[in-house]
Each structure stands twice: as structure tokens, then as C-alpha cells.
Coordinates of C-alpha atoms and ligand atoms in Angstrom, one line a residue:
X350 CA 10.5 -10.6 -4.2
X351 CA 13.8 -11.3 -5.3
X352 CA 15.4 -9.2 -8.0
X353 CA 16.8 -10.2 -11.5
X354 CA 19.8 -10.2 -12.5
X355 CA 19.3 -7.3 -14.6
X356 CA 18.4 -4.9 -12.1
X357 CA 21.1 -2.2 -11.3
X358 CA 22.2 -1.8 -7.7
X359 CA 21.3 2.0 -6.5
X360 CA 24.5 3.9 -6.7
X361 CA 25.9 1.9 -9.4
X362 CA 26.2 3.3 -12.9
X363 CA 22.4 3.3 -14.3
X364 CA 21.3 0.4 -17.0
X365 CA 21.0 1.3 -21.1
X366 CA 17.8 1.7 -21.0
X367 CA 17.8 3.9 -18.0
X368 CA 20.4 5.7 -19.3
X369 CA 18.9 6.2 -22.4
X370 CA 15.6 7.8 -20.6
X371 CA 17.7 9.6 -18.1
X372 CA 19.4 11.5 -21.3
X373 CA 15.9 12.2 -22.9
X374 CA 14.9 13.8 -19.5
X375 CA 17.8 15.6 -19.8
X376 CA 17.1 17.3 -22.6
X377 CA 13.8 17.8 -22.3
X378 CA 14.4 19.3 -19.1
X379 CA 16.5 21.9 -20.9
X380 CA 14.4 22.5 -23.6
X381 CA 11.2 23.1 -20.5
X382 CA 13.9 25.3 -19.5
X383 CA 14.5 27.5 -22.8
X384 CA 17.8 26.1 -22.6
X385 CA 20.8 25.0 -25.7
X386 CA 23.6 23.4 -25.2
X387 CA 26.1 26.2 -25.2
X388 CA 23.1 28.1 -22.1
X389 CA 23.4 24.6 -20.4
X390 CA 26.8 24.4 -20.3
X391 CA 27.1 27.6 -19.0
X392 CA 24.4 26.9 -16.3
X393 CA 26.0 23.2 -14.9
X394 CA 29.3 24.4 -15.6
X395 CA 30.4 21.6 -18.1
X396 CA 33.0 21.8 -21.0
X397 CA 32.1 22.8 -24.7
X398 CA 30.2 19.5 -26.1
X399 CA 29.7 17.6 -23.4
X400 CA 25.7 18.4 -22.7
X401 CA 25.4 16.8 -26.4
X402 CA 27.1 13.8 -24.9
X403 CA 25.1 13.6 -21.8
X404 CA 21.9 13.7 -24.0
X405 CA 22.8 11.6 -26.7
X406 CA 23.5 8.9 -24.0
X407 CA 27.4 8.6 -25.1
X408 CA 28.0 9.8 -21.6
X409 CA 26.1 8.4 -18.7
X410 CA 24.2 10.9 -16.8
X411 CA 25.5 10.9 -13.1
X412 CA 23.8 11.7 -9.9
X413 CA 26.1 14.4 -9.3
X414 CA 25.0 15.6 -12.3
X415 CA 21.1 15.6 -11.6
X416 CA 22.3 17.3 -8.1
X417 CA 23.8 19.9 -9.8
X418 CA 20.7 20.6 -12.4
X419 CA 18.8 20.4 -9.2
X420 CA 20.6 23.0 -7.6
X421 CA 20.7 25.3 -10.7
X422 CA 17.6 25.0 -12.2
X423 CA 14.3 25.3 -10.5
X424 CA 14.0 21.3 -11.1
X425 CA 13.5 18.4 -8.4
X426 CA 16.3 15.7 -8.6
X427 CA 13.4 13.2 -8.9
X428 CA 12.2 15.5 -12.4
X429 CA 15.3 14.0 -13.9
X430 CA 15.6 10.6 -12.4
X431 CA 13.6 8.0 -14.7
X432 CA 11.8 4.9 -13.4
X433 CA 13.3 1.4 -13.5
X434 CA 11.5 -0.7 -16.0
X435 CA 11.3 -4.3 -14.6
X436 CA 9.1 -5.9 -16.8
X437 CA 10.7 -5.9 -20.0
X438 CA 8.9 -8.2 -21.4
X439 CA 5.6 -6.8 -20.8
X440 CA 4.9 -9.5 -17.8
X441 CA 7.0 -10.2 -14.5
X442 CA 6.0 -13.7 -12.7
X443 CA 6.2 -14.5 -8.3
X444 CA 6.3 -18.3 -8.6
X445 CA 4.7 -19.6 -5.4
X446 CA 8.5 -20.8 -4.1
X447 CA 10.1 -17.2 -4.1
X448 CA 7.3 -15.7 -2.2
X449 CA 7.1 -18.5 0.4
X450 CA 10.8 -17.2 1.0
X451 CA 9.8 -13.8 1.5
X452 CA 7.5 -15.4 4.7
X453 CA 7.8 -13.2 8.2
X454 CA 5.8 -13.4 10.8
X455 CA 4.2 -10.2 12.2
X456 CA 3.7 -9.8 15.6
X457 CA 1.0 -8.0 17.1
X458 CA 0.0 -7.5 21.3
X459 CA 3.2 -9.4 21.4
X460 CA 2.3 -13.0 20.1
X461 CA 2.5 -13.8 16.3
X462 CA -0.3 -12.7 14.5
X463 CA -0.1 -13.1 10.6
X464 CA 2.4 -14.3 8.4
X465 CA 3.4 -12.4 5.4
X466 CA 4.2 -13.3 1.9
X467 CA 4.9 -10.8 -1.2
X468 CA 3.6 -11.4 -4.2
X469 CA 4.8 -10.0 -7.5
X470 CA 5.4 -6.6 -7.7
X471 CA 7.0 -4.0 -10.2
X472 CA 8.6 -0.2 -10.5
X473 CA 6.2 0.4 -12.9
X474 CA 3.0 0.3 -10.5
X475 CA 2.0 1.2 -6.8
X476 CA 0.7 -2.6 -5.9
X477 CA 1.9 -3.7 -3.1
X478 CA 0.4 -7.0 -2.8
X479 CA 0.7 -9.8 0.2
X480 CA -0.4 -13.0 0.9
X481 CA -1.2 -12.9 4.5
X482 CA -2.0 -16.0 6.6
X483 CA -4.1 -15.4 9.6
X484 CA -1.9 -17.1 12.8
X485 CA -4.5 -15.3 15.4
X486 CA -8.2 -17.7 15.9
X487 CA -11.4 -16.3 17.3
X488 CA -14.7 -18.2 18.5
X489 CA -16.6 -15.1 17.7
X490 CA -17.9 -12.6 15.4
X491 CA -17.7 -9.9 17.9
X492 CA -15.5 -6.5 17.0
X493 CA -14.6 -6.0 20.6
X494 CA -13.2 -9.3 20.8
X495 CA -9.6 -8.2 23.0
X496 CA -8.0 -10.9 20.8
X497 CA -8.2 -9.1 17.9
X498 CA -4.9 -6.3 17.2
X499 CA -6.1 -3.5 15.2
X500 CA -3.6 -1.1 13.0
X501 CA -4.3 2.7 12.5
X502 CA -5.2 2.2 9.4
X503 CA -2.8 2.9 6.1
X504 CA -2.6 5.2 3.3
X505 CA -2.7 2.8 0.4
X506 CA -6.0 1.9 -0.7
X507 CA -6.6 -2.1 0.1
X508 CA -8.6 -4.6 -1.8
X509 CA -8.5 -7.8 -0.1
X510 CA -9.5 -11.1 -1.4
X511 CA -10.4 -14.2 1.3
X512 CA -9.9 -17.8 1.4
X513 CA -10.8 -19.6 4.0
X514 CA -12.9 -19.0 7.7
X515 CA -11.4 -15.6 8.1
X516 CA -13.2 -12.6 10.2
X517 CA -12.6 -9.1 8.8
X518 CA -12.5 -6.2 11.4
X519 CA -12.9 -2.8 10.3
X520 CA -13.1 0.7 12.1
X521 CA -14.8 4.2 10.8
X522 CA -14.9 7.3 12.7
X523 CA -14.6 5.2 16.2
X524 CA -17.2 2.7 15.0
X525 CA -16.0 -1.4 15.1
X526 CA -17.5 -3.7 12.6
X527 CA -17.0 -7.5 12.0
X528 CA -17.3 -9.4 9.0
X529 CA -16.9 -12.7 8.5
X530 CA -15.8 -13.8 5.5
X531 CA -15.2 -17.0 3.4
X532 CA -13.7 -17.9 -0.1
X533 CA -14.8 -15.8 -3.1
X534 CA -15.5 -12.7 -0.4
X535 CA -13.7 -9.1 -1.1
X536 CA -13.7 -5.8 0.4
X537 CA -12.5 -2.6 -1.4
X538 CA -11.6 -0.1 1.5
X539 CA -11.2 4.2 1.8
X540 CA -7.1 5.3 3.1
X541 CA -6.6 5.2 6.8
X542 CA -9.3 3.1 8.5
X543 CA -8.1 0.7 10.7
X544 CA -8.8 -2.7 10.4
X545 CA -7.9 -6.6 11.5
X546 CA -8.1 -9.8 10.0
X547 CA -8.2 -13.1 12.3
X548 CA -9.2 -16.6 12.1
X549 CA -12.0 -18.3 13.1
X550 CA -10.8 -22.1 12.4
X551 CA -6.9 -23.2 12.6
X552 CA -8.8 -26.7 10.8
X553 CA -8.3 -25.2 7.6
X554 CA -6.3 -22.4 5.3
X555 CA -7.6 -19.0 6.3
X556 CA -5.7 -16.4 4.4
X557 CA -6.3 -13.1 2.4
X558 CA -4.8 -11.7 -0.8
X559 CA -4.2 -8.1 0.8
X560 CA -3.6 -6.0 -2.1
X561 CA -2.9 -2.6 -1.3
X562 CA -2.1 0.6 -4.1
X563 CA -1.5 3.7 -3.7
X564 CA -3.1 4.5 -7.9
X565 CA -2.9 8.2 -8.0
X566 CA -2.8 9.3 -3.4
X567 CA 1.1 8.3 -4.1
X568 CA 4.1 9.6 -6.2
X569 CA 3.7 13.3 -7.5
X570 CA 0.4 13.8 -6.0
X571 CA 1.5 13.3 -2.5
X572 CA 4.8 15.5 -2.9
X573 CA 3.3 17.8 -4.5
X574 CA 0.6 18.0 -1.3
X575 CA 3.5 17.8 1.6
X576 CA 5.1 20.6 0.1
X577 CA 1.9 22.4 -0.4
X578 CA 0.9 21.4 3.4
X579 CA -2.1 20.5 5.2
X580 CA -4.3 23.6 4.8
X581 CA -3.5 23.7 0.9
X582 CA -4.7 19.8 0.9
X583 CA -7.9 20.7 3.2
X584 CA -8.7 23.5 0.5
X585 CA -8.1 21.0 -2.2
X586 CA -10.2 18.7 -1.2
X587 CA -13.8 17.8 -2.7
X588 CA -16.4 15.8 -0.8
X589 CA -17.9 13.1 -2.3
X590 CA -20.6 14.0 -4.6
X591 CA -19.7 17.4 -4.7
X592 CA -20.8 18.6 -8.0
X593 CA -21.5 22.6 -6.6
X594 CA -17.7 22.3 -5.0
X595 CA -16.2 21.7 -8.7
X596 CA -18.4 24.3 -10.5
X597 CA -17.2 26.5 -7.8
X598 CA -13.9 25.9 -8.2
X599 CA -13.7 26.0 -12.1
X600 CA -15.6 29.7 -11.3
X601 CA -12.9 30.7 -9.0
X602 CA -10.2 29.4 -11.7
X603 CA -11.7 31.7 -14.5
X604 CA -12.1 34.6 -11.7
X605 CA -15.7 34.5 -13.1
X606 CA -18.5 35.2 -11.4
X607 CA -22.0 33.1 -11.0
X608 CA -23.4 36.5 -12.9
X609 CA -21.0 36.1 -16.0
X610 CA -22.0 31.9 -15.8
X611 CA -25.6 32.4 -15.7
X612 CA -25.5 35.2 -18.3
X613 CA -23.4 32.8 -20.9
X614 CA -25.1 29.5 -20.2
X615 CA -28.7 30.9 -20.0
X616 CA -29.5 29.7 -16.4
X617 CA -30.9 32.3 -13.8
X618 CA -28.7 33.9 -11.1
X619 CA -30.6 32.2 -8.6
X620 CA -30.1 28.5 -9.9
X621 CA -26.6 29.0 -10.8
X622 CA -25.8 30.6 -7.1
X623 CA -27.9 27.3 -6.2
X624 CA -26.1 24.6 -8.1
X625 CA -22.8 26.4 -7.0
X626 CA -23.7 26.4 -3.1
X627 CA -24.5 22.4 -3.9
X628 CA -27.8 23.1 -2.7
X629 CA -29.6 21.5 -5.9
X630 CA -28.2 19.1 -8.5
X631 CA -27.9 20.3 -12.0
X632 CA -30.1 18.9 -14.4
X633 CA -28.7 16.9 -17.8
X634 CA -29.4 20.2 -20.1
X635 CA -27.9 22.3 -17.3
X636 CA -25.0 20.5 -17.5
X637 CA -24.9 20.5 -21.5
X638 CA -25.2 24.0 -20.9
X639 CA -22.7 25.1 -18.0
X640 CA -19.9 23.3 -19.7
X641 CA -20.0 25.2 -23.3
X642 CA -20.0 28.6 -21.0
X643 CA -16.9 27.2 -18.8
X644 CA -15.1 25.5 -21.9
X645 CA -15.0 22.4 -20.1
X646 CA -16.0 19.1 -20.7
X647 CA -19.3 17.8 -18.8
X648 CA -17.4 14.7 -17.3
X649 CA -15.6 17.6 -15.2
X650 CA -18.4 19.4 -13.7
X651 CA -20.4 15.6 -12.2
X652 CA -18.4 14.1 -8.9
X653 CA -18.0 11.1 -8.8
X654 CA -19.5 9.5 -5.0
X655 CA -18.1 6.8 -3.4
X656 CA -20.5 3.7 -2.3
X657 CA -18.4 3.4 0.6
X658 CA -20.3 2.2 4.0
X659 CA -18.0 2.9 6.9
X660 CA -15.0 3.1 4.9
X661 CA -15.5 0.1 3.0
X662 CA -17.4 -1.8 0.5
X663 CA -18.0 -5.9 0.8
X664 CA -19.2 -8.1 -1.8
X665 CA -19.7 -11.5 -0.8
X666 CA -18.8 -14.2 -2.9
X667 CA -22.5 -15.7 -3.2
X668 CA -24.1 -12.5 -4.5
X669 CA -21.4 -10.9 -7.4
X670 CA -21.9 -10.5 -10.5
X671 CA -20.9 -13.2 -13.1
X672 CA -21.2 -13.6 -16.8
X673 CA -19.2 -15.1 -19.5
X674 CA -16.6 -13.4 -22.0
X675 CA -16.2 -12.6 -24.7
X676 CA -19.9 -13.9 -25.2
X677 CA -22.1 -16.2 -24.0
X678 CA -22.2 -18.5 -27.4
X679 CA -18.1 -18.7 -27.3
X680 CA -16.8 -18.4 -23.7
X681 CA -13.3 -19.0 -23.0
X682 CA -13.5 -17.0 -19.3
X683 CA -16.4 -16.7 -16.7
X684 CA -16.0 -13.4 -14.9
X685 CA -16.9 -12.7 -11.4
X686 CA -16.8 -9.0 -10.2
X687 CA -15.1 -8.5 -6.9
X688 CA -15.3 -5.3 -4.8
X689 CA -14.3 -2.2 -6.2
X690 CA -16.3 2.0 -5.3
X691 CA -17.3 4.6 -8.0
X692 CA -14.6 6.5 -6.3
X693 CA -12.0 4.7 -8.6
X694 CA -13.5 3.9 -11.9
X695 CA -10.3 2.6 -13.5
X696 CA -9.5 0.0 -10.7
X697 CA -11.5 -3.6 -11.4
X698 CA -11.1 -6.4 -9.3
X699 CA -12.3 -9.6 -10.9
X700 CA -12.3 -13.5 -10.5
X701 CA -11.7 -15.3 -14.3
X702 CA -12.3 -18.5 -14.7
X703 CA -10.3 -20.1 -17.4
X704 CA -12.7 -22.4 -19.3
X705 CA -10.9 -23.9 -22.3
X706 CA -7.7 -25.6 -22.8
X707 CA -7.5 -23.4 -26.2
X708 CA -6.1 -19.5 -25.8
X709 CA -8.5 -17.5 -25.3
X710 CA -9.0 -14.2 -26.4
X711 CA -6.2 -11.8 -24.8
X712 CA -7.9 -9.7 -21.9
X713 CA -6.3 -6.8 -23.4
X714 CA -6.7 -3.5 -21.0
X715 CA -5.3 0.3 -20.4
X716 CA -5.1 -0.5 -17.1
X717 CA -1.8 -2.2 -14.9
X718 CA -2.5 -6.0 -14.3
X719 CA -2.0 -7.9 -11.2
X720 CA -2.9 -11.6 -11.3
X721 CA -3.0 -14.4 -8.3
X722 CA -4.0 -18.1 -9.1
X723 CA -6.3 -19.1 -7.0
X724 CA -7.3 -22.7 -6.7
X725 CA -5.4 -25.8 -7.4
X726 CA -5.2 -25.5 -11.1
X727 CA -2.5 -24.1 -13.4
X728 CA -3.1 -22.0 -15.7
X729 CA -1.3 -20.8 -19.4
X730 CA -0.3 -17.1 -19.9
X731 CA 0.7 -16.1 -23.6
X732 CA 1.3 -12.9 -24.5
X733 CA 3.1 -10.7 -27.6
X734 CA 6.0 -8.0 -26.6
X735 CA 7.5 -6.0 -29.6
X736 CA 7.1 -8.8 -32.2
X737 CA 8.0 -11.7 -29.5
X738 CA 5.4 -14.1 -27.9
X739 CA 6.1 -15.4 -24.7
X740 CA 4.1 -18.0 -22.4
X741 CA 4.6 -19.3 -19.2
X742 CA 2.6 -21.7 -16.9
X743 CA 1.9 -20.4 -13.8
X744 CA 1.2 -22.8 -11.0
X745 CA -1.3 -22.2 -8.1
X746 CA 0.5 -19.2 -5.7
X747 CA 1.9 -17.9 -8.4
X748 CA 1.1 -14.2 -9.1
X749 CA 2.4 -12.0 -12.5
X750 CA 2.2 -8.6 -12.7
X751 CA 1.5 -7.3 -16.4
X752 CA 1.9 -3.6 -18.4
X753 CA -1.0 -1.3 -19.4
X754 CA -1.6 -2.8 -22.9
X755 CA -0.7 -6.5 -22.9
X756 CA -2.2 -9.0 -25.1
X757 CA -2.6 -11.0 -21.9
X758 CA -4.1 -14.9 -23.2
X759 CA -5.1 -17.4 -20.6
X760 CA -5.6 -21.8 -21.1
X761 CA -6.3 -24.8 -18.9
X762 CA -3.3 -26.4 -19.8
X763 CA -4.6 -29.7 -17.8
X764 CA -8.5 -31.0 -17.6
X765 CA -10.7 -31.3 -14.7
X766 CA -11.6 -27.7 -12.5
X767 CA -11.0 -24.6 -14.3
X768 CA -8.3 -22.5 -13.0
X769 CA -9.6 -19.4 -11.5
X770 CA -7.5 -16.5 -11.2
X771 CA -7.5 -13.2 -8.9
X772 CA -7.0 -10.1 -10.9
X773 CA -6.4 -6.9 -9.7
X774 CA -6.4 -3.7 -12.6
X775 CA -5.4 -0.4 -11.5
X776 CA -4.5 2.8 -13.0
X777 CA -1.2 4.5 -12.9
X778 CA -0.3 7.8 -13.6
X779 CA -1.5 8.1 -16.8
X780 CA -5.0 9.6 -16.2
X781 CA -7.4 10.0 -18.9
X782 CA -6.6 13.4 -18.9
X783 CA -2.9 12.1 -20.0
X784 CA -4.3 10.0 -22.8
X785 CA -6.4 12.6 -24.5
X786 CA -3.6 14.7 -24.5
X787 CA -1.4 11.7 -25.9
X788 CA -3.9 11.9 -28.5
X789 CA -4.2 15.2 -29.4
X790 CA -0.8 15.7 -30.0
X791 CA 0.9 16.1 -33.5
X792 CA 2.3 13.3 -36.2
X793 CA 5.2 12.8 -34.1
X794 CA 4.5 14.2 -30.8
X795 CA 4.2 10.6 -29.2
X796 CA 7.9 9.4 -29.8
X797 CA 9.3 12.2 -28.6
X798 CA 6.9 12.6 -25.6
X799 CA 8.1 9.1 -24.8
X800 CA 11.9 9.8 -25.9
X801 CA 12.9 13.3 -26.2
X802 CA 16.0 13.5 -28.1
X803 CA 16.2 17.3 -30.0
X804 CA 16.5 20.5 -29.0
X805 CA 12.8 21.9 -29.7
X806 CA 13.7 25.1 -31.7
Ligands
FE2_1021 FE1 -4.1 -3.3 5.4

């Protein structure tokens, strides 16, 4: 997607409002540190004032500068580097014409096989979201069909959305499958199973909405893990369902043994060496129990399991889930829910129908928005920004990507077929673990979580 004007070339002087961050990570970075001025100074070997100027923002912060604090202080470059904000306005639109001229054609066994299209993406989220027209036609449904050109699978997590006669191949642990698919269709698939999508008509639009995320696998997660390496990340990670693997693990964390838990919650030896071995299931006032003697929450000692069959889970089109919102008497949307796993409870994948030409009530949520328009009807988008409304009509192929928190307001703008939209949610970084702690903190703890600007002592 082509950027805005307002987006600053890499190696160029950062923007104000990256500046302005980069100067409150500054100084919060010292305060981490223990660090004043005059200590930081000493430490990045500046002249008398100018750390003040760095984080007030009167002086830009440099990359030489971040090297330097890198190479000083036990810090990662990327601890001081902020992230570019390009959605100022709370919502960033893809009209339909700028991603036709992102279109390439991929080749695959040597002949083209799909044509790729972005869609609108942002810094502020892991989306990575294509259009992708199917150039490849089969006759069958059959997964060993040589036509077909598998991948090897990818990291990102993919929900994929279908129009059209298109066949969806997957693979799990050496297993093929075949799907085929049709409009309304989605899958929600696991990291690193390979898979293939082809035709099986060139009489009429097969495509898929392809839109992969990385949520929380990416960024500091995955840093954190490489450096760690691969025998760390086998240790640290749980099965699915796993509830005896986390009460294990909180009992290693408070070098506690199943002796200490089972005299503080009450339990016997036996069941708590059972419950932590995963060889029974704790019951509800087990749970109520274990957690008091761990000081935990209960939410941290139940795994979540994913649904997954072979890696993936399909909902066809015919057999979701649909109701009306915000309630049946007053609808301004019908809601179809798409594919989505237990595995990631804050990612929803829905199908809105817009059903009046009046703004509805805004589809407000904590999550990251990423909206398609399906169909062959426009659709309105109003939304409020620090204290300014904004709308924009977005045609059919148009996609937007909006912030955790937006008012977001869809209307039919014209009569005759609702519009329908795609919309993908996701979480980002913030977990929930992040937003209890957001708030839990003091009076002002919030403003200068978000913008540190004062030395802490
Ligand atoms: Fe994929």
C-alpha cells in the first residue's frame, strides 16, 4: 500500500510525534536505569544539559544516539526506538484502486499461480492482509491433485475468507485434505501448515481474503524466544489443554512443592500430585481453592484448548452463526460469525451486514480492526478522533484498518442489498494482563505510562 505523505523515510530525521515518544523512551529508559541527567551524561558521554534537551524533545533523538545507549546500557536499540503511528486519525482506508496497483503475480511449479493484492495495513498492527486471486483451475476435489503447488506453511496465523468456486488444500503432520469452498466459507488455521488454494471454475471470480497476523507469535515474543533458543522455547511450551503443565509451572515459579500446595489449599497430596501430572482435571472448588494458596488468579491455572482439526478450523458459510445487533427489535447490523479457535479468544472474525441507511450504533471494541467490503454495495464509516468526526465512504474492495477503541459507525448510504463487510479484530500487544495493570495504576500513572516526561525521584 502506498504511503502518505506524512510518513518519514527510514534514515531521515524522525516525525514530531515520533520524536516526541522517542524522548519519553528516553527518559524512561534512564529512569529503568536509576539514572539523572548529570549519571546519563556521564554514561553516553554528552555535554552538561544536553540529556534534558534530548528528553524534552528540543533536540531530536538520533540513531547514533540509541546505538550508543545500546552499547552502554544493558538496553536493545529497538527498547528505545518507538513505533510509527500511521493512523492518526484513528482509521487508515486501501481504496480498491491502490491495491489493484499493488497486483503481482506469484508463480508457483513455474506457471502463474495467484495474483496478489494488499489490502490496508498499519505499524500499529501485525495484519498482513491480501487479496489473492486464484490463476491455477482444478476439475477435482482431490488433495493429491499434481496441479496443485503447496507452501511449507508460514508463521503468521491465517484466517481466510472465500468468494467464489475456490478449493482449499491443507496439510497436518503429512496428512493432505481438500476443501472446497464457496462464498461466505472461512478457515482459521494453526502457524506452519502448509496449504494451497486453487480454482475450480475460471467462469467466475474465485478469490480469497488471505489475512494473516502474527497477534502476540511476533515482535517481542519471538526475539525474546531466538535469543533464548530452541530448547528454552521447547521448555516453554504448554500443550493444549494443559491445565497440570501450568499448575506445574506456577509450583516450580514459587520453588513450592505439591506438599506446601496441598497443605495451603486443603487438597490431598495425592490429588494435587494428580492434577499436577495432568492426570485428572481439577474440579471448580479445586480451582477456587488452588488459586488463593498460589496468589493467582483462576483464569491462570485453566488452558485454554484449541478446536483445531488438522491444523485448522472451517466454518461454512451455510452453517454460522447469525443474529442481529444491537438487538433484535432495533437492528442496524446482522452479524455472521466466521472462523476463529479458543486458542485466541481476542481475535473475531465476523461478516456485518449493514442494514439501515441511518448510523448505526458504533461497533466500538478493544481489539485492532480490519475491514474488507464485500459485495457490490458501499458502505458509510463515521467515526470520532480527539474531538473530530470523520466519515468516509468506502466502495466495494475497499478495506480500512481501524485502532483499538474507535467509535467505528457504519450506513447504507444507497438502497437496495445491504452492504456486507469482512471484519477481522485482533489483539496486539496489549494483553489483558497489560490492561489490568493499566488499571491498577495510580491517579496519574496512565499519562506518563503513555508519555514519560520526569525524572521519577
Ligand atoms: Fe498462507
Amino acid at each position: 500500500m502506498p504511503d502518505t505523505a506524512s510518513d518519514t523515510a527510514p534514515g531521515s530525521a524522525l516525525g514530531d510525534d515520533l520524536q516526541a515518544r522517542a524522548a519519553a523512551l528516553l527518559r524512561s529508559t534512564a529512569n529503568d536505569l536509576k539514572r539523572n541527567d548529570r549519571d546519563a551524561e556521564a554514561d553516553l558521554s554528552l555535554a552538561p544539559g544536553a540529556f534534558a534537551e534530548y528528553t524534552s524533545g528540543r533536540r531530536p533523538v538520533t540513531w547514533e544516539l540509541i546505538e550508543r545507549a545500546a552499547r552502554v546500557w544493558p538496553v536493545n536499540e529497538r527498547d528505545l526506538l518507538p513505533v510509527r503511528d500511521d493512523a492518526p486519525t484513528g482509521v487508515r482506508v486501501c481504496r480498491a484502486k491502490e491495491s489493484a496497483a499493488t497486483s503481482r503475480v506469484i508463480e508457483r511449479g513455474g506457471g502463474p499461480y495467484y495474483e496478489y493484492r494488499d489490502t490496508a495495513m498499519s505499524r500499529l498492527s501485525s495484519y498482513r492482509p491480501e487479496w489473492i486471486r486464484m490463476l491455477r483451475t482444478v476439475d477435482d476435489d482431490e488433495p493429491g491433485n499434481p496441479a496443485v503447488e503447496w507452501n511449507k506453511g508460514h508463521l503468521l496465523y491465517q484466517f481466510t475468507y472465500f468468494v467464489g468456486p475456490v478449493n482449499y488444500y491443507h496439510e497436518w503432520e503429512g496428512v493432505r485434505h481438500c476443501v472446497p469452498m464457496t462464498t461466505g466459507d472461512s478457515v482459521w488455521g494453526l502457524p506452519f501448515g502448509p496449504h494451497s488454494f486453487a480454482a475450480r471454475s475460471d467462469a467466475e471470480p474465485a478469490y480469497i481474503l488471505a489475512l494473516t497476523y502474527g497477534g502476540d507469535l511476533t515482535g517481542d515474543a519471538q526475539r525474546e524466544i531466538a535469543a533464548l533458543g530452541t530448547d528454552a522455547a521447547g521448555d516453554l511450551a504448554l500443550p493444549s489443554g494443559a491445565d497440570g503443565a501450568l499448575l506445574a509451572s506456577f509450583l516450580r515459579a514459587r520453588a513450592m512443592s505439591e506438599g506446601e500446595l496441598a497443605r495451603r489449599s486443603g487438597l490431598s497430596p495425592d490429588r494435587v500430585h494428580t492434577l499436577c501430572t495432568g492426570a485428572g482435571r481439577a474440579e471448580w472448588s479445586e480451582l477456587a481453592a488452588l488459586a488463593p494458596a498460589l496468589g493467582v488468579p483462576v483464569r491462570e491455572l485453566l488452558a485454554p484448548s484449541t478446536r483445531a482439526r488438522d491444523g485448522v478450523r472451517v466454518r461454512k458459510g451455510a452453517d454460522v452463526r447469525r443474529w442481529t445487533y444491537p438487538d433484535a427489535r432495533r437492528p442496524s447490523y446482522r452479524i455472521a460469525e466466521l472462523a476463529g479457535d479458543p486458542l485466541h479468544p481476542h481475535t473475531s472474525a465476523l461478516e456485518v451486514e449493514v442494514l439501515t441507511g441511518e448510523e448505526g450504533p458504533p461497533l466500538t471494541t478493544h481489539q485492532h480492526q480490519y475491514a474488507y467490503v464485500l459485495g457490490d454495495a458501499p458502505v458509510t464509516a463515521s467515526w470520532t478522533r480527539d474531538g473530530r468526526s470523520h466519515s468516509e465512504r468506502l466502495e466495494p474492495g475497499d478495506s480500512a484498518y481501524a485502532v483499538p477503541g474507535v467509535p467505528l459507525s457504519l450506513a447504507a448510504p444507497e438502497g437496495g442489498a445491504a452492504p456486507r463487510l469482512l471484519l477481522l479484530r485482533i489483539r496486539g500487544a496489549v494483553t489483558p494482563d497489560v490492561r489490568f495493570a493499566l488499571g491498577a495504576m495510580a491517579a496519574d500513572g496512565i499519562d506518563r505510562y503513555v508519555a514519560e516526561d520526569r525524572l521519577w525521584y
